[in-house]
Amino acid sequence: MTEKRLTGSELDEAALFYHRAPRPGKLEIRATKPLGNQRDLALAYSPGVAAPCLAIQADPALAMDYTSRGNLVAVVSNGTAVLGLGSIGPLASKPVMEGKAVLFKKFAGIDVFDIEVDAMDVARMVDVVSALEPTFGGINLEDIKAPECFEIEAQLRAKMNIPVFHDDQHGTAIIVGAAVVNAMALAGKSLGEIKLVASGAGAAALACLNLLVSLGVDRRNIWVTDLEGVVYEGREVLMDRWKSVYAQPTEHRKLADVIDGADVFLGVSAAGVLKPEMVARMAKNPLILALANPNPEITPEAVQAVRSDAMMCTGRSDYPNQVNNVLCFPYIFRGALDVGATTINEEMKLAAVQAIAALAKEEPSEMAAQAYGGDTQTFGAKYLIPSPFDQRLILRIAPAVARAAMESGVATRPIADFDAYLDRLTRFVFRSGLVMKPIVAAARQDRKRVIYADGEDERVLRAAQVVVEDGIATPILIGRPQVIETRLKRFGLKIRPGTDFELINPEDDPRYRGYVDLYFELVGRRGVTPETARTNVRTNATIIAALALKRGEADAMLCGLEGKFTRHLRDIRQIIGAAPGVSDFSTMSLLINNRGAWFLTDTYVTDNPSAVEIAEMTRMAAAEIRRFGITPRAALLSHSSFGSHSSPSAVKMREAVELLWAHYPELAVDGEMHGDAALSDLVRERVMPNSRLKGEANLLVFPTLEAANIALTLLKTMTDALHVGPILLGSAQSAHILTPSVTSRGIVNMSAFAAVCAQGN
C-alpha cells in the first residue's frame, strides 16, 4: 500500500476530527418523497397517510410496498464486546454501529437505524429487539459477548419472522469458509480429510467451525483450544454446550500438543499464540488464518521464515487475504431482503461461501486493483478471497443468497426474473447501467471494431476484457506487443492478441508506409514535412488510430488518456474532419447521479460559440441523446430569464432558441432561462406559462465553454455523479476523446457508445 498509514496519536486525532466535523456522527435521515407544497403534505401525512395504513392493516405484507421496511435493517448492540475494546457499554459502541450502517448503505444500498440497547441480560435483550419487528426487514446483531450472543440470536430467530444475523459469528464464518474452500483446492486436499486446529472458542470461532462442518470438514478432525488449553471430553472449566460439541477424547492439553500435521490453523484469539516452531510442524501447504486484531496470532513474515509453502489470511488490510466481514454481510442482507426472507438459514450462508470462493477465481476488477495499491492480484496463495472493494461482490452474493432462500422455502417474495434482478443490482453498482443499457444492447447487435490509441494503459486493457466478454465490440489496441503481453499477465487478464483483439505495433507495422503517405496527403500543406509525418506516425498513437479509422481498418476510435484534449482534437480535425454540413466540433457530457441523467454541452471545445453554433451543437446533442432511448428536452441557460436581461450572452442564447424553433420545430427546447427554471416546471411556469419546454430539461446548453466546464466539474463533484464522455459531436466518423481521469468502466461505456455511433455512420 502506498498510502501513508497514520499511527498512534495521529490516528486518534484524525478519527476524532472525522467523526466530529463538519457535523457530528456518520449518518443522517433524508426524505425520499417531495414535501414542497400543500398537496405533498396531505399525501405524506394527514389525511393521505390513512390509505396505506388501512391497506397494511388489511394485508401486513403490503408494508413492503408502502413503507421503507423492506429495505431497513437494525444494527443492534449492547456494547458488551466492541471490536477489541471489550465491554464499553451501549453508548460508547454507537460510533461502531454508525460505521456499520454506513457500510450497509455504501456497499448494498440498505438503510439502517443503529440501535444501542442498555440490556446486559439475555431475556431483556431478546424482549427489546423482538419488539422492533414491525419496524425492520432484518436484524444485524453486533458486538455482543459470548456465550450470551448464541442464546440471544437463537431466541430471536425463534420469535421473529425476519432475518436475524449475528455478523460477528456468521459473517466471519462465511469468509473463512470461502478461504478454506479455495486454499484446500489449491493444496489438492479434500475437506473431509483435513485436520483443523482452532485457537479461540468464542462466537466467531464456533460459528466458523459449525459452517466448516456444513461444508464437509469432519468434526472428529477438529481440535479446539482456548485460554484453558485443549477442549477435551470431561473438561469442566470454561465449558458450555456450544463448545462441548468439539470436545475430543484426548490426553493433549496445549495448542503445541495438537498442531502436528494440521492442514488448517484457525486463530480467533490473541496475538502471538501460534509460534514459528508450531508452524514448522504443520502439514504440507498449510492454511493459517490468524484473525486476531490488531495483531494476529502470528505474522505472515514469521510464517514465511519457516514455511514458504504456507497460505495465510489475517484480519488486517496491509496483508493479502484480509478476512473482512464487509465482504459478505451487506450482500447477504441484500439478497435476503429482496426476496422477503423470513430467516437467514444454512443454505443461504453456504451459497454465500461458494459465491465468494468463485469470485476470487475471476479476473480482478479495476477497483480491486486500486484497493491493493495498483498491484493486481490473481487467484492463488496470496489471493484466496476477493478484495472488499470488488464491485462484483453484490452481483455474485446477493443473487446466490436470494436463490438459496427461494429454494429452501424461506422467501415470501420470490424473484420471478433473475436477469432483471441482476440488471437492477448492476445499475446500483455502476449507476450507468440504466442509461447505458440501450446503447450496450445496440452495440451487441452489430459489433464494430473500436481502436484504442492508449492500448498499453491498464484501464484500456481491463475495458478491452469487458468489451470482449460482453460482446460490445472488437478491440484494436495500439501498443508494443511485449508491453501489452506483460501487462495482461500482471493484471490477470485472459484476452490475447490475435485471438481476442487486433494489435497495431507503432514500432513495426507493415501498414506504416501507407499511414505516412495518407497522413502527409492530409496535412502536408499545414506545415508538416515528410520527415515530420514519418515521426508523427511512429510516435503519436492518436494519429495512428485516426489513420486506421480513415482507411476503414476500424469503425470507431477512442483516445485522450494522456495529453491535452486540444492536441487530440487537432489530429482528429486534420485526419477525420467534420461531418458534412457541420461547421465545427463540439462536445457533450453525460452526468448520472441518484436523481437521474443530464447531458451538458459544450464542455470542451468552443470558448464562446455564436448563436448559430449554439443551435448546431444543440441539434447534434439532441440526436445523440435519442441513441440512449431518451427524448431530449433542451434548456438554453443564461443569467437572463426569458428576456430579463439584454447582455450579449443573453441575446445570443435568445437568437439560438429562435433558430432551433425555425429549423427543428420537433425539438422540445426553450430559453434563455435560469438553471432552476430548466429543472423545475413550477419555477418555469411562474415566469413563462406558455413555455415550449415541458417537464424537467435533460439537455443543458451553456453560453460559453467556461460556464459549461465549471458546471460539469461542480455537479460531478457535489453530487458524486458518474461522468460518461466527453462525447465528441460533429465528427465525420465515430471518434471520441476521453479524459485522463476516466476509469475502465468509463472506457467500456464510451466503447459501446462509439460502436453505436459507427453503426449510424
mmCIF file with all atom_site columns, C-alpha atoms in Angstrom, residues 123-134 139 155-156 159-160 162:
data_model
loop_
_atom_site.group_PDB
_atom_site.id
_atom_site.type_symbol
_atom_site.label_atom_id
_atom_site.label_alt_id
_atom_site.label_comp_id
_atom_site.label_asym_id
_atom_site.label_entity_id
_atom_site.label_seq_id
_atom_site.pdbx_PDB_ins_code
_atom_site.Cartn_x
_atom_site.Cartn_y
_atom_site.Cartn_z
_atom_site.occupancy
_atom_site.B_iso_or_equiv
_atom_site.pdbx_formal_charge
_atom_site.auth_seq_id
_atom_site.auth_comp_id
_atom_site.auth_asym_id
_atom_site.auth_atom_id
_atom_site.pdbx_PDB_model_num
ATOM 1  C CA . ALA A 1 123 ? -34.063 -12.013 28.414 1.00 0.00 ? 123 ALA A CA 1
ATOM 2  C CA . ARG A 1 124 ? -34.202 -8.220  28.363 1.00 0.00 ? 124 ARG A CA 1
ATOM 3  C CA . MET A 1 125 ? -32.185 -8.026  25.143 1.00 0.00 ? 125 MET A CA 1
ATOM 4  C CA . VAL A 1 126 ? -34.497 -10.509 23.451 1.00 0.00 ? 126 VAL A CA 1
ATOM 5  C CA . ASP A 1 127 ? -37.605 -8.659  24.624 1.00 0.00 ? 127 ASP A CA 1
ATOM 6  C CA . VAL A 1 128 ? -36.362 -5.286  23.377 1.00 0.00 ? 128 VAL A CA 1
ATOM 7  C CA . VAL A 1 129 ? -35.158 -6.453  19.969 1.00 0.00 ? 129 VAL A CA 1
ATOM 8  C CA . SER A 1 130 ? -38.081 -8.745  19.196 1.00 0.00 ? 130 SER A CA 1
ATOM 9  C CA . ALA A 1 131 ? -40.490 -5.880  19.911 1.00 0.00 ? 131 ALA A CA 1
ATOM 10 C CA . LEU A 1 132 ? -38.894 -3.979  16.998 1.00 0.00 ? 132 LEU A CA 1
ATOM 11 C CA . GLU A 1 133 ? -40.038 -6.450  14.342 1.00 0.00 ? 133 GLU A CA 1
ATOM 12 C CA . PRO A 1 134 ? -42.779 -4.188  12.864 1.00 0.00 ? 134 PRO A CA 1
ATOM 13 C CA . ILE A 1 139 ? -31.801 -7.505  12.385 1.00 0.00 ? 139 ILE A CA 1
ATOM 14 C CA . GLN A 1 155 ? -34.193 -16.911 20.821 1.00 0.00 ? 155 GLN A CA 1
ATOM 15 C CA . LEU A 1 156 ? -34.656 -14.017 18.392 1.00 0.00 ? 156 LEU A CA 1
ATOM 16 C CA . LYS A 1 159 ? -39.500 -15.429 17.933 1.00 0.00 ? 159 LYS A CA 1
ATOM 17 C CA . MET A 1 160 ? -39.067 -13.210 14.853 1.00 0.00 ? 160 MET A CA 1
ATOM 18 C CA . ILE A 1 162 ? -37.464 -11.628 9.715  1.00 0.00 ? 162 ILE A CA 1
#
